[in-house]
Amino acid sequence: MGLFTREEAQAELERLRPVLEEIIARRADMVELSAALVPGGEPTGLGGLPERKAAEARLNELMTVVQESGAELKGVAPLLLDFSSDLDGVPVLLCWLEGEAELGWYHRPDLGIAGRRRLP
């Protein structure tokens, strides 16, 4: 995919919010269902193996939606999205981490999240 401006990346993040919220919910369901399925695991009202497989399939569908948007899904727990961009002629990734209200960070592609800086 091409480069995003800051405004385009923010707009795409807003468009993806319902998808991201569902990823968070399905992720929690999958963890709870997985814990219930191990020997001695505490039962859950969410169901059993069929529901766990369904949650995993839905999670995969949602992650595909994110990837097809042009955003790079870098992590799911917590959710971490990068949008390829350019900042003053330097290639960067605009970076959003689960829980953040808006897209306010960036990092160089070679530095990863440890190199995050606030957007000017």
Short mmCIF file of C-alpha atoms in Angstrom, two decimals:
data_model
loop_
_atom_site.label_atom_id
_atom_site.label_comp_id
_atom_site.label_asym_id
_atom_site.label_seq_id
_atom_site.Cartn_x
_atom_site.Cartn_y
_atom_site.Cartn_z
CA MET A 1 0.00 0.00 0.00
CA GLY A 2 1.03 3.61 -0.39
CA LEU A 3 1.99 6.22 2.13
CA PHE A 4 -0.55 7.76 4.48
CA THR A 5 -0.62 11.40 5.46
CA ARG A 6 -1.25 11.98 9.14
CA GLU A 7 -4.83 12.98 8.34
CA GLU A 8 -5.43 9.93 6.14
CA ALA A 9 -4.02 7.60 8.79
CA GLN A 10 -6.21 9.18 11.49
CA ALA A 11 -9.27 8.85 9.25
CA GLU A 12 -8.45 5.19 8.56
CA LEU A 13 -7.96 4.56 12.27
CA GLU A 14 -11.41 6.05 12.95
CA ARG A 15 -12.94 3.93 10.18
CA LEU A 16 -11.30 0.84 11.73
CA ARG A 17 -12.41 1.55 15.31
CA PRO A 18 -15.43 -0.81 15.25
CA VAL A 19 -13.19 -3.56 13.84
CA LEU A 20 -10.53 -2.87 16.50
CA GLU A 21 -13.14 -2.95 19.27
CA GLU A 22 -14.40 -6.29 18.00
CA ILE A 23 -10.83 -7.63 17.85
CA ILE A 24 -10.42 -6.72 21.53
CA ALA A 25 -13.69 -8.47 22.43
CA ARG A 26 -12.97 -11.62 20.38
CA ARG A 27 -9.42 -11.73 21.75
CA ALA A 28 -10.78 -11.77 25.31
CA ASP A 29 -13.34 -14.45 24.39
CA MET A 30 -10.67 -16.60 22.82
CA VAL A 31 -8.40 -16.35 25.86
CA GLU A 32 -11.25 -17.23 28.22
CA LEU A 33 -12.38 -20.14 26.06
CA SER A 34 -8.81 -21.42 25.70
CA ALA A 35 -8.31 -21.31 29.48
CA ALA A 36 -11.53 -23.27 30.00
CA LEU A 37 -10.38 -26.00 27.61
CA VAL A 38 -7.14 -26.89 29.40
CA PRO A 39 -7.34 -29.77 31.91
CA GLY A 40 -8.59 -28.31 35.19
CA GLY A 41 -9.59 -25.07 33.49
CA GLU A 42 -12.45 -23.10 34.92
CA PRO A 43 -15.61 -23.55 32.83
CA THR A 44 -17.00 -20.53 31.02
CA GLY A 45 -20.48 -19.62 29.92
CA LEU A 46 -19.02 -18.70 26.54
CA GLY A 47 -19.02 -22.33 25.42
CA GLY A 48 -16.36 -24.82 24.50
CA LEU A 49 -14.16 -25.88 21.62
CA PRO A 50 -16.60 -24.98 18.81
CA GLU A 51 -16.99 -21.46 20.21
CA ARG A 52 -13.23 -21.13 20.63
CA LYS A 53 -12.68 -22.13 17.00
CA ALA A 54 -15.38 -19.67 15.91
CA ALA A 55 -13.76 -16.87 17.93
CA GLU A 56 -10.38 -17.66 16.36
CA ALA A 57 -11.87 -17.66 12.85
CA ARG A 58 -13.61 -14.34 13.47
CA LEU A 59 -10.43 -12.85 14.91
CA ASN A 60 -8.55 -13.89 11.78
CA GLU A 61 -11.23 -12.28 9.58
CA LEU A 62 -11.00 -9.03 11.52
CA MET A 63 -7.21 -8.95 11.35
CA THR A 64 -7.47 -9.40 7.58
CA VAL A 65 -9.77 -6.38 7.39
CA VAL A 66 -7.13 -4.32 9.20
CA GLN A 67 -4.32 -5.54 6.95
CA GLU A 68 -6.37 -4.87 3.81
CA SER A 69 -6.84 -1.25 4.92
CA GLY A 70 -3.15 -0.58 4.38
CA ALA A 71 -2.36 -0.45 8.07
CA GLU A 72 0.22 -2.90 9.40
CA LEU A 73 -1.02 -4.96 12.33
CA LYS A 74 2.09 -5.31 14.49
CA GLY A 75 0.53 -6.78 17.61
CA VAL A 76 -2.78 -8.05 18.98
CA ALA A 77 -2.21 -7.98 22.74
CA PRO A 78 -2.12 -5.05 22.96
CA LEU A 79 -3.24 -3.95 19.51
CA LEU A 80 -0.53 -2.08 17.67
CA LEU A 81 -1.01 -0.53 14.23
CA ASP A 82 1.50 1.20 11.98
CA PHE A 83 0.76 3.36 8.95
CA SER A 84 3.57 3.95 6.46
CA SER A 85 4.23 7.65 6.10
CA ASP A 86 6.80 10.33 5.43
CA LEU A 87 7.83 12.99 7.94
CA ASP A 88 9.91 15.82 6.50
CA GLY A 89 11.28 13.53 3.80
CA VAL A 90 12.11 10.69 6.22
CA PRO A 91 10.24 7.36 5.98
CA VAL A 92 8.38 6.72 9.23
CA LEU A 93 5.57 4.61 10.60
CA LEU A 94 2.70 6.45 12.26
CA CYS A 95 2.01 4.33 15.30
CA TRP A 96 -1.17 3.66 17.29
CA LEU A 97 -1.29 1.54 20.43
CA GLU A 98 -4.47 0.13 21.95
CA GLY A 99 -5.93 2.59 24.44
CA GLU A 100 -4.69 5.71 22.69
CA ALA A 101 -7.41 8.17 21.69
CA GLU A 102 -5.72 9.26 18.50
CA LEU A 103 -2.73 8.74 16.26
CA GLY A 104 -0.06 10.76 18.03
CA TRP A 105 3.20 8.82 17.67
CA TYR A 106 5.68 7.76 15.01
CA HIS A 107 8.91 5.81 14.74
CA ARG A 108 11.46 4.98 12.11
CA PRO A 109 10.83 1.59 10.49
CA ASP A 110 14.17 0.23 11.74
CA LEU A 111 13.57 1.24 15.39
CA GLY A 112 10.20 -0.29 16.16
CA ILE A 113 7.98 0.72 19.05
CA ALA A 114 10.97 1.32 21.33
CA GLY A 115 11.84 4.27 19.12
CA ARG A 116 8.40 5.93 19.33
CA ARG A 117 8.29 9.68 19.44
CA ARG A 118 5.39 12.12 19.68
CA LEU A 119 4.28 13.57 16.37
CA PRO A 120 5.29 17.21 16.05
#
